[in-house]
Short mmCIF file of N, CA, C and O in Angstrom, two decimals:
data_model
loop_
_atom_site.label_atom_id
_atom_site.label_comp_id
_atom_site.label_asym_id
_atom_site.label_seq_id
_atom_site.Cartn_x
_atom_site.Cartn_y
_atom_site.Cartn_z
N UNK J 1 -30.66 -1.46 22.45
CA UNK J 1 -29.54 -2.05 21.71
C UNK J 1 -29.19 -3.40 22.32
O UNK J 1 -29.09 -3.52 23.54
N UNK J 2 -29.03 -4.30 21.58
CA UNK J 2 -28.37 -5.44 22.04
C UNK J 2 -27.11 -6.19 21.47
O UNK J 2 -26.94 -5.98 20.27
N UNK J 3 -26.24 -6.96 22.03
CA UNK J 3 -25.24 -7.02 21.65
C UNK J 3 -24.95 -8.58 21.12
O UNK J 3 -25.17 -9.37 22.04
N UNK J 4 -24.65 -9.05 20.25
CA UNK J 4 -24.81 -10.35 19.94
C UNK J 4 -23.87 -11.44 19.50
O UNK J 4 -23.85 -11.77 18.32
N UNK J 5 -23.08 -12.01 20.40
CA UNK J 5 -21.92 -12.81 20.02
C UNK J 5 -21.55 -14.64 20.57
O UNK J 5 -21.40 -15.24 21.64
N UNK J 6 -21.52 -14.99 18.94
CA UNK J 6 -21.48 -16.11 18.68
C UNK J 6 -20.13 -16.73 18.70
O UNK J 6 -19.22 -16.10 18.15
N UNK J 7 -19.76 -18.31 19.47
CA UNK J 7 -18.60 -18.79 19.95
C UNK J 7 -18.74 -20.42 19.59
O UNK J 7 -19.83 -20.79 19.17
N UNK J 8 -17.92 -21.19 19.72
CA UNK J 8 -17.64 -22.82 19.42
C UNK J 8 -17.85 -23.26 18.27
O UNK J 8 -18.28 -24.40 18.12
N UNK J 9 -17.58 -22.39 17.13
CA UNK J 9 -17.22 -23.24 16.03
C UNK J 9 -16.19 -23.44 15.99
O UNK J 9 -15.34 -22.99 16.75
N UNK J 10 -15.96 -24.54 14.62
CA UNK J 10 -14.58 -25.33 14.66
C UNK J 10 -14.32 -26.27 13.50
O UNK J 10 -14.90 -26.14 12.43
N UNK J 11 -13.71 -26.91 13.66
CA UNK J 11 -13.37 -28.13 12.97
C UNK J 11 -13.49 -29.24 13.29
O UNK J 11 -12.72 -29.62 14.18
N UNK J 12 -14.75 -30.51 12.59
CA UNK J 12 -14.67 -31.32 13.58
C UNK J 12 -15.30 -32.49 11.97
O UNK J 12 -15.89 -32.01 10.99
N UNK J 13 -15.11 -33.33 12.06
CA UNK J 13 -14.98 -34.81 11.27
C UNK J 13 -16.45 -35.58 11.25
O UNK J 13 -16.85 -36.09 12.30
N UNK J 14 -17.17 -35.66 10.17
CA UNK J 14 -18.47 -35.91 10.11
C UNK J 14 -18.73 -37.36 10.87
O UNK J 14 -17.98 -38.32 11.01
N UNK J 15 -20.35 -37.11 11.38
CA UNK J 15 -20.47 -37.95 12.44
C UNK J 15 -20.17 -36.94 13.59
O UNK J 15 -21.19 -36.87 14.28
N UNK J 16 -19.16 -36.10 14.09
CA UNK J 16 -19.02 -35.40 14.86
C UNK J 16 -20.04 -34.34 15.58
O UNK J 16 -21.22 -34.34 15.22
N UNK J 17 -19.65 -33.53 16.46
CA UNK J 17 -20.70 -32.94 17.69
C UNK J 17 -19.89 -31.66 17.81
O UNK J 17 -18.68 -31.53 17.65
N UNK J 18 -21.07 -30.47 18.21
CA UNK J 18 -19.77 -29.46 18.04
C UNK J 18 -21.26 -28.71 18.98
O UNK J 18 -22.28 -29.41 18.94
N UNK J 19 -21.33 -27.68 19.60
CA UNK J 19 -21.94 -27.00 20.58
C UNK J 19 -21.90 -25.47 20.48
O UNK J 19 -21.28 -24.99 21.44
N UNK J 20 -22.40 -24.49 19.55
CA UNK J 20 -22.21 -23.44 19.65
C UNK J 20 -23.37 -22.59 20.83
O UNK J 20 -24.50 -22.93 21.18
N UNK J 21 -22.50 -21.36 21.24
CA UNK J 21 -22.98 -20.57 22.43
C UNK J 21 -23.36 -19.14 21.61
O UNK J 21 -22.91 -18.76 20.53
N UNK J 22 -24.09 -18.65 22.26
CA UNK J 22 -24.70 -17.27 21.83
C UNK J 22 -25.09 -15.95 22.82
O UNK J 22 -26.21 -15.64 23.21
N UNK J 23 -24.45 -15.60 22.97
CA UNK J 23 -24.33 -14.68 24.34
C UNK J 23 -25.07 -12.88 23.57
O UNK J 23 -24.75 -12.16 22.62
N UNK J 24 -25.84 -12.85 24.33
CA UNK J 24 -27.06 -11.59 24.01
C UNK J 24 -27.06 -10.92 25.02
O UNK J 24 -27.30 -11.48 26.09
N UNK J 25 -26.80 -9.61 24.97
CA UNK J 25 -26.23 -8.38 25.92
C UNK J 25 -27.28 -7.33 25.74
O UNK J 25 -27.73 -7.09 24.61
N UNK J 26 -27.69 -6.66 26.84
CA UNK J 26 -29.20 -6.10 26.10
C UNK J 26 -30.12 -6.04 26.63
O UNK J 26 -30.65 -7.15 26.62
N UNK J 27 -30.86 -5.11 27.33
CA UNK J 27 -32.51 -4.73 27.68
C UNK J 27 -33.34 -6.09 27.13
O UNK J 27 -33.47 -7.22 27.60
N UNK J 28 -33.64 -5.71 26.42
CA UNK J 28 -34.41 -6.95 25.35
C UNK J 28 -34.04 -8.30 25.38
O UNK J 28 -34.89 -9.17 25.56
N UNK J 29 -32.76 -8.56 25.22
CA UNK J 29 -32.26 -9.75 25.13
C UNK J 29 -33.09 -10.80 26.13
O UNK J 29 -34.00 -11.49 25.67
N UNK J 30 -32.84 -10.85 27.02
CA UNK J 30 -33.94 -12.18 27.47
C UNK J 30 -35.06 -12.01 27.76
O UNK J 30 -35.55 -12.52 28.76
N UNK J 31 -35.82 -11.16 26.84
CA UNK J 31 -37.43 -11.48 27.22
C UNK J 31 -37.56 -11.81 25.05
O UNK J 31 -38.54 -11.50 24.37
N UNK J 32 -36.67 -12.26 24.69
CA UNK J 32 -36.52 -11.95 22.85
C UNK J 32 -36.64 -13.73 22.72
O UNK J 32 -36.21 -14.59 23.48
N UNK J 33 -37.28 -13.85 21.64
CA UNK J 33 -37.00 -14.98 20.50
C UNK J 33 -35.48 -15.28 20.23
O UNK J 33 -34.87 -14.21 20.22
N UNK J 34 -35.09 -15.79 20.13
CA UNK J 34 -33.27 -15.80 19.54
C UNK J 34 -33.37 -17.04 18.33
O UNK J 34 -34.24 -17.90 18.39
N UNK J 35 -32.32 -17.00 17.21
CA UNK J 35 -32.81 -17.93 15.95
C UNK J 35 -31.25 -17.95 15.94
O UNK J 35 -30.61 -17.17 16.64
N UNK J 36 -30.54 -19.01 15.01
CA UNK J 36 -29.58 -19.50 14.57
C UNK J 36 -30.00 -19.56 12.77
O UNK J 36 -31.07 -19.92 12.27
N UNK J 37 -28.91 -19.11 12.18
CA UNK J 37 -29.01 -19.12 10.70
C UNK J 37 -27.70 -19.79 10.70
O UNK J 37 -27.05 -20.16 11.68
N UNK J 38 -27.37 -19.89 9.22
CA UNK J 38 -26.40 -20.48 8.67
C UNK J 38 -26.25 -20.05 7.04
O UNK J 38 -27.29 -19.85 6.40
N UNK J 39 -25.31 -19.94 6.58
CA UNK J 39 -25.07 -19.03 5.28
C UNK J 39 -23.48 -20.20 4.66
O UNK J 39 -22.27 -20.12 4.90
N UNK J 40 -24.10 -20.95 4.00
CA UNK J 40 -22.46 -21.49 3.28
C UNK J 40 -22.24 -20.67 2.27
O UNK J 40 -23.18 -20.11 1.71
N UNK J 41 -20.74 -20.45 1.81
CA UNK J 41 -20.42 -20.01 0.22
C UNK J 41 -21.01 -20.74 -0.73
O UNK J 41 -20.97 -21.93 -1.05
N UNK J 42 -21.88 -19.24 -1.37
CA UNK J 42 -22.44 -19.38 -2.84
C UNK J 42 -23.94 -19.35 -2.31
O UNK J 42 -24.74 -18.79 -3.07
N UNK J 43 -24.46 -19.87 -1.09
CA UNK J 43 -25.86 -20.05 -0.68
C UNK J 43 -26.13 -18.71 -0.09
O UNK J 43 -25.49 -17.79 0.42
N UNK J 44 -27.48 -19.02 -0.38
CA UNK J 44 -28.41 -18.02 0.47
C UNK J 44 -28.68 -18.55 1.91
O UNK J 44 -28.87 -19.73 2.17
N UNK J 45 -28.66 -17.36 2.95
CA UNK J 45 -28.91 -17.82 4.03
C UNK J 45 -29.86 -18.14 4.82
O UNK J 45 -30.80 -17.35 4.91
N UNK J 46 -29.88 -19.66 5.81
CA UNK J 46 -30.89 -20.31 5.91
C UNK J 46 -31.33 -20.81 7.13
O UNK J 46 -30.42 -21.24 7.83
N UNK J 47 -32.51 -20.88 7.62
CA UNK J 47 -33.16 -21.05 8.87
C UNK J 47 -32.37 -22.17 9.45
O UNK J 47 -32.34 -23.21 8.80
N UNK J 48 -31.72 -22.09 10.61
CA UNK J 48 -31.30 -23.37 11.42
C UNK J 48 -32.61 -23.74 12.74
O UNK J 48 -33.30 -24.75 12.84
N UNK J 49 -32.58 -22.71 13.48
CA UNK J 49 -33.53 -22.92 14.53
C UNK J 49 -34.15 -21.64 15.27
O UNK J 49 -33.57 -20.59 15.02
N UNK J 50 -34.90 -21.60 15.87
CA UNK J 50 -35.40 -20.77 16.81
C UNK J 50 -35.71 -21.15 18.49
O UNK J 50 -35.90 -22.36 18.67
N UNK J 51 -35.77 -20.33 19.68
CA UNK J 51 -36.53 -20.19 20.50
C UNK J 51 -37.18 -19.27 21.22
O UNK J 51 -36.91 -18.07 21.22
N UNK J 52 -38.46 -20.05 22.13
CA UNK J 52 -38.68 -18.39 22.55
C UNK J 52 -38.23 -17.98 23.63
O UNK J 52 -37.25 -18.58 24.05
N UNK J 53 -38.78 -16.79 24.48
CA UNK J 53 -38.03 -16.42 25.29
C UNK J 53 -38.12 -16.95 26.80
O UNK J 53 -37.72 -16.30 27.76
N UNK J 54 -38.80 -18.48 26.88
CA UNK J 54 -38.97 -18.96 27.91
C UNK J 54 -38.19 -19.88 27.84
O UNK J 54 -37.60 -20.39 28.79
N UNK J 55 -38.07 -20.32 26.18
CA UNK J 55 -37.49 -21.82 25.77
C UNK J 55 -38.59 -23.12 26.18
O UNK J 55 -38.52 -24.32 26.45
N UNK J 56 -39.47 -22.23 26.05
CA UNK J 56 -40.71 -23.86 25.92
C UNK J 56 -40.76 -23.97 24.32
O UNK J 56 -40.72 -25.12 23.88
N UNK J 57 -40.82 -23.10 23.53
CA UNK J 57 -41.00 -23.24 22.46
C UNK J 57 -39.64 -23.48 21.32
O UNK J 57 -38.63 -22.78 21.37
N UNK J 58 -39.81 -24.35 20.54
CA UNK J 58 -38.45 -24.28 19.52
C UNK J 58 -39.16 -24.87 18.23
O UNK J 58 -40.23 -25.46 18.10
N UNK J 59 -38.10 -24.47 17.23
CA UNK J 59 -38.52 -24.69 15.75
C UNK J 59 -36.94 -25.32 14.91
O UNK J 59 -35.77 -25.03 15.17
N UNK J 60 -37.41 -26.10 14.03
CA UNK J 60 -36.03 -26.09 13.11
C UNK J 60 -36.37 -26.37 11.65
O UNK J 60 -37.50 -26.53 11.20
N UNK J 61 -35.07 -26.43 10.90
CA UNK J 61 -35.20 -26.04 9.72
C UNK J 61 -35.09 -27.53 9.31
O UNK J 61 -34.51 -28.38 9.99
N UNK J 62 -35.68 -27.73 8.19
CA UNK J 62 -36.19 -28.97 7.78
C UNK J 62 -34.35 -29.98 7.91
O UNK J 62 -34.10 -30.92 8.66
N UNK J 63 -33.38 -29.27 6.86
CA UNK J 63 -31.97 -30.04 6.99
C UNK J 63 -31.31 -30.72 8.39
O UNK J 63 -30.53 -31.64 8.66
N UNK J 64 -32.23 -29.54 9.23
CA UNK J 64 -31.51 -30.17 10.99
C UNK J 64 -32.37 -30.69 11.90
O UNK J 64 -32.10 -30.76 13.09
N UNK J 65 -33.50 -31.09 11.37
CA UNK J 65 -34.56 -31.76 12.44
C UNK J 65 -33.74 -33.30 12.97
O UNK J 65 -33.10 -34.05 12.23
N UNK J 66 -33.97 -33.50 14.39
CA UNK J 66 -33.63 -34.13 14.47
C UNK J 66 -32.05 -34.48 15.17
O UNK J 66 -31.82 -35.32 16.05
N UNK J 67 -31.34 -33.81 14.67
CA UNK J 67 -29.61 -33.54 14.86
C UNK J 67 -29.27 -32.46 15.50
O UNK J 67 -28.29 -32.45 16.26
N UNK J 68 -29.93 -31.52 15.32
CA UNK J 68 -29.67 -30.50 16.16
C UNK J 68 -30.74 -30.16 17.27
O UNK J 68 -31.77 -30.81 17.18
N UNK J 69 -30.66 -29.12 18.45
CA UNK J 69 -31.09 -28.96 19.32
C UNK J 69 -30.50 -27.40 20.18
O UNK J 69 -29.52 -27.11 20.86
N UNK J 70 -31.47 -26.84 19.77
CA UNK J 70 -31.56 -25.46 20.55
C UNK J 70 -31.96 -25.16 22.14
O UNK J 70 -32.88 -25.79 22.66
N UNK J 71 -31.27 -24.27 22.79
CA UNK J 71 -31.89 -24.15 24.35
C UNK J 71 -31.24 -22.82 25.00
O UNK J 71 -30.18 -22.30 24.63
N UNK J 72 -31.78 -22.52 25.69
CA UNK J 72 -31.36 -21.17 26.22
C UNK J 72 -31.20 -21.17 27.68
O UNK J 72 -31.66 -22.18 28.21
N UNK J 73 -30.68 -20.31 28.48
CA UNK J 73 -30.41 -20.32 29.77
C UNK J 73 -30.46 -18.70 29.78
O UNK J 73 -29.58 -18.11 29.16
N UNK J 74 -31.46 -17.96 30.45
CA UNK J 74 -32.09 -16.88 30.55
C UNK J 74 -30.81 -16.30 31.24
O UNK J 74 -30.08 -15.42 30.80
N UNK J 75 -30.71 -16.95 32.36
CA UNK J 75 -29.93 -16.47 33.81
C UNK J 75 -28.08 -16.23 33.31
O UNK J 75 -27.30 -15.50 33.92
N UNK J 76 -27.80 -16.98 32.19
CA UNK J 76 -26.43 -16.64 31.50
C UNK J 76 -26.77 -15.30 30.27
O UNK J 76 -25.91 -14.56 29.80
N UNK J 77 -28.28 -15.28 29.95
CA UNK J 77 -28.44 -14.41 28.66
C UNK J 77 -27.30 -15.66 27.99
O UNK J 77 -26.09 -15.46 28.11
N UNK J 78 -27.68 -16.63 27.47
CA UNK J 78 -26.64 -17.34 26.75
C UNK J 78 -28.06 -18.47 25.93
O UNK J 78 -29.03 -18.87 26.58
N UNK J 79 -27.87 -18.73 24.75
CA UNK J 79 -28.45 -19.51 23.84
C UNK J 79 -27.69 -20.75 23.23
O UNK J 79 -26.76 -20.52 22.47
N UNK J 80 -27.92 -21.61 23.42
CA UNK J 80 -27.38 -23.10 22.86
C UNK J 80 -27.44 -23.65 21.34
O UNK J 80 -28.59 -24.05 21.12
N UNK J 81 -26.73 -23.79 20.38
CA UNK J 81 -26.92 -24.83 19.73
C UNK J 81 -26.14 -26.64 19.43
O UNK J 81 -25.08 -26.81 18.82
N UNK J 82 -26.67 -27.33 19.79
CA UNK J 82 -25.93 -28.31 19.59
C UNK J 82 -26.05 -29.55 18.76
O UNK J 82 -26.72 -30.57 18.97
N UNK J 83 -25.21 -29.21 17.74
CA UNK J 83 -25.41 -30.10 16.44
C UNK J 83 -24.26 -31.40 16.69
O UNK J 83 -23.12 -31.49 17.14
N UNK J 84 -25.42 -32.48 16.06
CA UNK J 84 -24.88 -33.92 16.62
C UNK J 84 -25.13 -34.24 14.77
O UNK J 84 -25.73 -33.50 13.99
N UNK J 85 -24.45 -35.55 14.48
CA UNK J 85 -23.64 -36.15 13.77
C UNK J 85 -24.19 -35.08 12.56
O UNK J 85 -25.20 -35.00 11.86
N UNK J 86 -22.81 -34.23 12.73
CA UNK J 86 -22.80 -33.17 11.78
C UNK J 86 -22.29 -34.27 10.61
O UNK J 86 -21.73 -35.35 10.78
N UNK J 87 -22.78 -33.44 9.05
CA UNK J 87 -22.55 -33.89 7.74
C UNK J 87 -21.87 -32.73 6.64
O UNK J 87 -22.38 -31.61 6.72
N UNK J 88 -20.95 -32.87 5.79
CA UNK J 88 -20.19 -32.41 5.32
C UNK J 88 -20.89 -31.03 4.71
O UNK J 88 -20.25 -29.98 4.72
N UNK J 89 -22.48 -31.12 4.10
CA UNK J 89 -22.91 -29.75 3.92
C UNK J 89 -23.78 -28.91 5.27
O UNK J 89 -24.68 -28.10 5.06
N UNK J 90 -23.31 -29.30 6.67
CA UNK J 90 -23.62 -28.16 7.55
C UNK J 90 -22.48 -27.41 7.79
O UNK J 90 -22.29 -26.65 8.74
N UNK J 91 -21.63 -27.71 6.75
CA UNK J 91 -20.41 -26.82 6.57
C UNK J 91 -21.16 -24.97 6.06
O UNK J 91 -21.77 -24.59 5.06
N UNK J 92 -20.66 -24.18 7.48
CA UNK J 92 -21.45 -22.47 6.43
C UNK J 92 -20.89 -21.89 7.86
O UNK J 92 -20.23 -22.53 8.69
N UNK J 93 -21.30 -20.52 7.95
CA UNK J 93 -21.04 -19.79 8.92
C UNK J 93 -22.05 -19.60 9.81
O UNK J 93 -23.04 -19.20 9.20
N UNK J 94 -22.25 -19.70 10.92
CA UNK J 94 -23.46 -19.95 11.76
C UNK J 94 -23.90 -18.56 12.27
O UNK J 94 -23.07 -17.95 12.93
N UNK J 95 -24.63 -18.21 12.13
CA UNK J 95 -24.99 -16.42 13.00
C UNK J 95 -26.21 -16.95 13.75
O UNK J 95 -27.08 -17.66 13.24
N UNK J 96 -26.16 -16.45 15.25
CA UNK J 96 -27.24 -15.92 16.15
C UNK J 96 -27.65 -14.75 15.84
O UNK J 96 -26.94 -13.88 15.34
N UNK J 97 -29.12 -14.61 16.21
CA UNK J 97 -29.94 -13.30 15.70
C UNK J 97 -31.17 -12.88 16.72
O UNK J 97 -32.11 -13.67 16.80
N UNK J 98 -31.18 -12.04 17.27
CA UNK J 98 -31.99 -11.36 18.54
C UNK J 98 -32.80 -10.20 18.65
O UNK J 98 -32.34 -9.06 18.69
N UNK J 99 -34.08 -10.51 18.72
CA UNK J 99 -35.35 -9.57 18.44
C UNK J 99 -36.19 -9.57 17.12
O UNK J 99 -36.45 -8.66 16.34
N UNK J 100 -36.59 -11.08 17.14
CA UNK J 100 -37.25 -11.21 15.52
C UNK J 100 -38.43 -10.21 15.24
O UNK J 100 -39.11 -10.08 16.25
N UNK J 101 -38.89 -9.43 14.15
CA UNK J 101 -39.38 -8.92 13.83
C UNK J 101 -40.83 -9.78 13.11
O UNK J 101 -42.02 -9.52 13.30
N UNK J 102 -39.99 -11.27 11.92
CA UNK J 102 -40.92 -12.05 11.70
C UNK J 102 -39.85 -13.15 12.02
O UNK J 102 -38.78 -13.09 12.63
N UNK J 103 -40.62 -14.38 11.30
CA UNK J 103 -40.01 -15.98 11.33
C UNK J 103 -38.33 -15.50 11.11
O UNK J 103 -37.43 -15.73 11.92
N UNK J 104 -38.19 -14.84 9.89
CA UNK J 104 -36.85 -15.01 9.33
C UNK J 104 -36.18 -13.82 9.57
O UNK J 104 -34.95 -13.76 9.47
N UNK J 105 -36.88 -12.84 9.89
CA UNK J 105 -36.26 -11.65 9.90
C UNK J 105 -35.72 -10.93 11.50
O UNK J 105 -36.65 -10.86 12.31
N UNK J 106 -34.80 -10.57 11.86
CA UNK J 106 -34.29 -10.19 13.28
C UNK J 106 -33.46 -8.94 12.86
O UNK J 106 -32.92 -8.70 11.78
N UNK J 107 -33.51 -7.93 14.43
CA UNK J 107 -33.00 -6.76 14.10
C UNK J 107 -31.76 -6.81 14.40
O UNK J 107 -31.11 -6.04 13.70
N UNK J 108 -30.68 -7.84 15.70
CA UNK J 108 -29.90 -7.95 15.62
C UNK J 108 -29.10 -9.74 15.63
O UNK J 108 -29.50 -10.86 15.93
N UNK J 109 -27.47 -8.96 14.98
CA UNK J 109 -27.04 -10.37 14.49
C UNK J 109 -25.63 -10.15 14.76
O UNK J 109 -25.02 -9.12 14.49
N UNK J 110 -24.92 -11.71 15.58
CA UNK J 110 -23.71 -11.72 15.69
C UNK J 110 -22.95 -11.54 14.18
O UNK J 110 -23.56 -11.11 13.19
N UNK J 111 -21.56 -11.92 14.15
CA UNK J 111 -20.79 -11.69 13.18
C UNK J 111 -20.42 -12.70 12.90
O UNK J 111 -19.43 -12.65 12.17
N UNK J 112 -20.89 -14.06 13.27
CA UNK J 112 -21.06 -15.30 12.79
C UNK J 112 -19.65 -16.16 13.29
O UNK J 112 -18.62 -15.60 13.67
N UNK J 113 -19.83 -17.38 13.21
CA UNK J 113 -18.30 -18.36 13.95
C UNK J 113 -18.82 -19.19 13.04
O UNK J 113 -19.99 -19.50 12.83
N UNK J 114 -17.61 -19.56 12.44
CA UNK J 114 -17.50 -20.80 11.45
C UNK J 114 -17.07 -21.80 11.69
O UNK J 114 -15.94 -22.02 12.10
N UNK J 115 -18.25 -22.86 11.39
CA UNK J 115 -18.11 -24.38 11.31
C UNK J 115 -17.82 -25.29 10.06
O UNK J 115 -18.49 -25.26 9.03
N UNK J 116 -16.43 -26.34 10.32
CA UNK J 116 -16.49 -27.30 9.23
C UNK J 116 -16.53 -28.47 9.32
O UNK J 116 -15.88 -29.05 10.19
N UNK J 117 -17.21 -29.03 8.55
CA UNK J 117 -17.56 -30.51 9.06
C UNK J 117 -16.25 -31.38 7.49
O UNK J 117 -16.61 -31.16 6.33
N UNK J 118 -15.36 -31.95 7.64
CA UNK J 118 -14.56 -33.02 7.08
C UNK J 118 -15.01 -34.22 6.88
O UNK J 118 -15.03 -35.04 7.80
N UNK J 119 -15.50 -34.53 5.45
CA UNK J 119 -15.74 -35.77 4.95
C UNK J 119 -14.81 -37.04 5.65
O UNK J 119 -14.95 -38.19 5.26
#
């Protein structure tokens, strides 16, 4: 079992920087892949990033190449995301997700922290 909880969303003014944390509790948890999704109202939910469980490896989703940046710190069990000059549609609810099964699919998932980005 692992435990999965997501922190530092907020409110913050486009152009803005905002740093969410991902804390994974759990046998598994740091030897696991960990991914960041994102789900706005009305959308289907959508790949933000991945890493693996060394953090040599990372991936992102075509909307955040570039702006964002994933990283992990084994020794906290804690996962990074940090999105730089956020834009008014990375407005959604952000969920961490731990023990991917495939690319998109994971067995566990925080309960998501919501970010808004202000035109």
């Amino acid at each position: 079992q692992v435990q999965v909880v997501e922190s530092g969303g907020g409110l913050v003014q486009a152009g803005g920087s905002l740093r969410l944390s991902c804390s994974a509790f759990g046998r598994a948890s740091s030897t696991s892949a960990m991914g960041w999704f994102r789900q706005a109202p009305g959308k289907e939910r959508e790949f933000v990033a991945d890493i693996n469980w060394s953090g040599t490896q990372t991936d992102y989703g075509d909307s955040v190449k570039g702006r964002f940046t994933i990283s992990r710190d084994n020794a906290k069990n804690t996962v990074y995301l940090q999105m730089n000059s956020l834009k008014p549609e990375d407005t959604a609810v952000y969920y961490c997700a731990a023990v991917p099964t495939s690319k998109l699919h994971y067995i566990y998932w925080g309960r998501g922290t919501q970010v808004t980005v202000s035109s």
